[in-house]
CSV table of C-alpha atoms in Angstrom, one decimal:
chain,number,residue,atom,x,y,z
A,15,MET,CA,104.6,-19.4,-87.6
A,16,LYS,CA,101.9,-19.2,-85.0
A,17,ARG,CA,103.2,-18.7,-81.5
A,18,LEU,CA,101.9,-21.1,-78.9
A,19,LYS,CA,100.6,-19.9,-75.6
A,20,PRO,CA,102.3,-21.3,-72.5
A,21,LYS,CA,100.3,-23.8,-70.5
A,22,ALA,CA,99.1,-22.7,-67.1
A,23,PRO,CA,100.7,-24.8,-64.3
A,24,SER,CA,98.3,-27.2,-62.7
A,25,LYS,CA,99.6,-26.2,-59.3
A,26,THR,CA,101.6,-23.1,-58.4
A,27,ALA,CA,104.9,-23.9,-56.9
A,28,GLN,CA,105.3,-22.8,-53.3
A,29,LYS,CA,108.2,-20.4,-52.7
A,30,SER,CA,110.9,-22.1,-50.6
A,31,HIS,CA,111.0,-19.5,-47.8
A,32,TYR,CA,107.3,-20.4,-47.0
A,33,ARG,CA,108.0,-24.1,-46.7
A,34,ALA,CA,108.1,-25.7,-43.3
A,35,GLU,CA,111.6,-27.1,-44.0
A,36,TYR,CA,113.0,-23.7,-44.4
A,37,ARG,CA,112.3,-23.0,-40.8
A,38,ALA,CA,114.8,-25.7,-39.9
A,39,ILE,CA,117.5,-23.4,-41.3
A,40,HIS,CA,116.5,-20.4,-39.2
A,41,GLU,CA,116.2,-22.5,-36.0
A,42,THR,CA,119.6,-24.1,-36.7
A,43,LEU,CA,121.3,-20.7,-37.1
A,44,ARG,CA,119.7,-19.6,-33.8
A,45,GLU,CA,120.6,-22.8,-31.9
A,46,MET,CA,124.2,-22.5,-33.1
A,47,ARG,CA,124.5,-19.0,-31.8
A,48,LEU,CA,123.0,-19.9,-28.5
A,49,GLU,CA,125.1,-23.0,-28.0
A,50,ALA,CA,128.2,-20.8,-28.7
A,51,GLY,CA,127.0,-18.5,-25.9
A,52,LEU,CA,126.8,-15.5,-28.1
A,53,PRO,CA,124.2,-12.8,-27.9
A,54,GLN,CA,123.0,-11.4,-31.2
A,55,ILE,CA,125.1,-8.3,-30.8
A,56,ASP,CA,128.4,-10.2,-30.3
A,57,LEU,CA,127.7,-12.5,-33.3
A,58,ALA,CA,127.0,-9.4,-35.3
A,59,GLU,CA,130.3,-7.9,-34.4
A,60,ARG,CA,132.1,-11.1,-35.4
A,61,LEU,CA,130.4,-11.0,-38.7
A,62,GLY,CA,130.9,-7.3,-39.2
A,63,ARG,CA,127.2,-6.8,-39.5
A,64,SER,CA,124.4,-5.2,-37.4
A,65,GLN,CA,122.4,-6.9,-34.7
A,66,ASN,CA,119.4,-6.4,-36.9
A,67,PHE,CA,121.0,-8.5,-39.7
A,68,VAL,CA,121.4,-11.4,-37.2
A,69,SER,CA,117.9,-11.1,-36.0
A,70,GLN,CA,116.4,-11.0,-39.5
A,71,ALA,CA,118.5,-14.0,-40.6
A,72,GLU,CA,117.2,-16.0,-37.5
A,73,LEU,CA,113.6,-15.0,-38.2
A,74,GLY,CA,113.8,-15.8,-41.9
A,75,TYR,CA,113.4,-12.3,-43.2
A,76,LYS,CA,117.0,-12.3,-44.6
A,77,ARG,CA,118.3,-15.1,-46.7
A,78,LEU,CA,121.9,-16.0,-46.5
A,79,ASP,CA,124.2,-17.2,-49.3
A,80,GLY,CA,126.8,-19.9,-48.9
A,81,LEU,CA,129.6,-17.6,-47.8
A,82,GLN,CA,127.5,-15.9,-45.3
A,83,LEU,CA,126.5,-19.3,-43.9
A,84,TRP,CA,130.2,-20.2,-43.8
A,85,ASP,CA,131.0,-17.0,-41.9
A,86,TRP,CA,128.1,-17.6,-39.4
A,87,THR,CA,129.1,-21.2,-38.6
A,88,HIS,CA,132.8,-20.3,-38.1
A,89,ALA,CA,131.9,-17.3,-36.0
A,90,CYS,CA,129.9,-19.8,-33.8
A,91,GLY,CA,132.9,-22.1,-33.6
A,92,ARG,CA,131.4,-24.7,-35.9
A,93,ASP,CA,132.1,-25.9,-39.5
A,94,MET,CA,129.8,-26.4,-42.5
A,95,GLU,CA,129.7,-30.2,-42.0
A,96,GLN,CA,128.2,-29.8,-38.5
A,97,PHE,CA,125.8,-27.2,-39.9
A,98,GLY,CA,124.8,-29.5,-42.7
A,99,LYS,CA,124.1,-32.4,-40.3
A,100,ALA,CA,122.0,-30.2,-38.1
A,101,ILE,CA,120.0,-28.9,-41.1
A,102,GLU,CA,119.4,-32.4,-42.4
A,103,ALA,CA,118.0,-33.5,-39.0
A,104,GLY,CA,115.8,-30.4,-38.8
A,105,ILE,CA,114.4,-30.9,-42.3
A,106,ARG,CA,113.7,-34.5,-41.6
A,107,GLN,CA,111.8,-33.6,-38.5
A,108,ALA,CA,109.9,-30.8,-40.3
A,109,ARG,CA,108.8,-33.2,-43.1
A,110,LYS,CA,107.6,-35.7,-40.5
A,111,THR,CA,105.6,-33.0,-38.8
A,112,VAL,CA,104.1,-31.8,-42.1
A,113,ALA,CA,103.2,-35.4,-43.1
A,114,ASN,CA,101.5,-36.0,-39.7
A,115,SER,CA,99.5,-32.8,-39.8
A,116,GLN,CA,98.3,-33.6,-43.4
A,117,ALA,CA,97.2,-37.1,-42.4
A,118,GLU,CA,95.1,-35.7,-39.6
A,119,GLN,CA,93.2,-33.2,-41.7
A,120,PRO,CA,90.1,-34.3,-43.5
A,121,ALA,CA,90.3,-34.2,-47.3
A,122,THR,CA,87.0,-32.4,-47.8
A,123,ARG,CA,86.5,-29.1,-49.6
A,124,THR,CA,83.6,-26.8,-49.2
A,125,LYS,CA,81.9,-25.6,-52.3
A,126,LYS,CA,80.2,-22.2,-52.8
A,127,LEU,CA,76.5,-22.7,-53.0
A,128,ALA,CA,75.1,-20.9,-56.0
A,129,SER,CA,72.3,-21.5,-58.4
A,130,LYS,CA,71.3,-20.1,-61.8
A,131,THR,CA,68.2,-18.1,-62.2
A,132,LYS,CA,66.0,-18.1,-65.3
A,133,GLU,CA,67.9,-15.0,-66.6
A,134,GLY,CA,71.2,-16.9,-66.3
A,135,THR,CA,72.6,-14.8,-63.4
A,136,THR,CA,74.0,-16.5,-60.3
A,137,ARG,CA,72.4,-16.0,-56.9
A,138,SER,CA,74.0,-16.8,-53.6
A,139,LYS,CA,72.7,-19.0,-50.9
A,140,VAL,CA,71.6,-16.0,-48.9
A,141,ALA,CA,69.2,-15.0,-51.7
A,142,SER,CA,67.5,-18.3,-51.5
A,143,LEU,CA,66.8,-18.0,-47.8
A,144,PRO,CA,63.3,-17.2,-46.7
A,145,PRO,CA,62.6,-13.5,-46.4
A,146,ALA,CA,62.5,-13.6,-42.5
A,147,LYS,CA,66.1,-14.8,-42.4
A,148,ARG,CA,67.5,-12.3,-44.9
A,149,LYS,CA,69.2,-9.2,-43.9
A,150,PRO,CA,67.5,-6.0,-45.3
A,151,VAL,CA,69.1,-4.6,-48.4
A,152,ARG,CA,69.8,-0.9,-48.4
A,153,GLY,CA,69.5,0.8,-51.6
């Protein structure tokens, strides 16, 4: 039986940690720590981790799993329900911001200007400029 080739996706999925909504998680982690009055080093001691770990988690370089989030929220004197509500509000705000910025941008795309020569090769727009406007080619 002949094996079928997989179809190429029409649009590549964006990784979640690059999405604007993901930033809401980092900001919420930082806000919780600051509202608890904890410097990074004190939170790190409560978590049994390094200050660098706390910094990387707040900046989005380190992704936390569910238990690490639970530890973080409880070390800051909160619970997961409060954390979830804060995340929900942050994501809603991030989506509004993204939608507003996309609505303001024009939907035009620039195309590369190229033309075919008699030999079938492509030449760029620069090659079609008058000789006075071309940069000299070193060869």
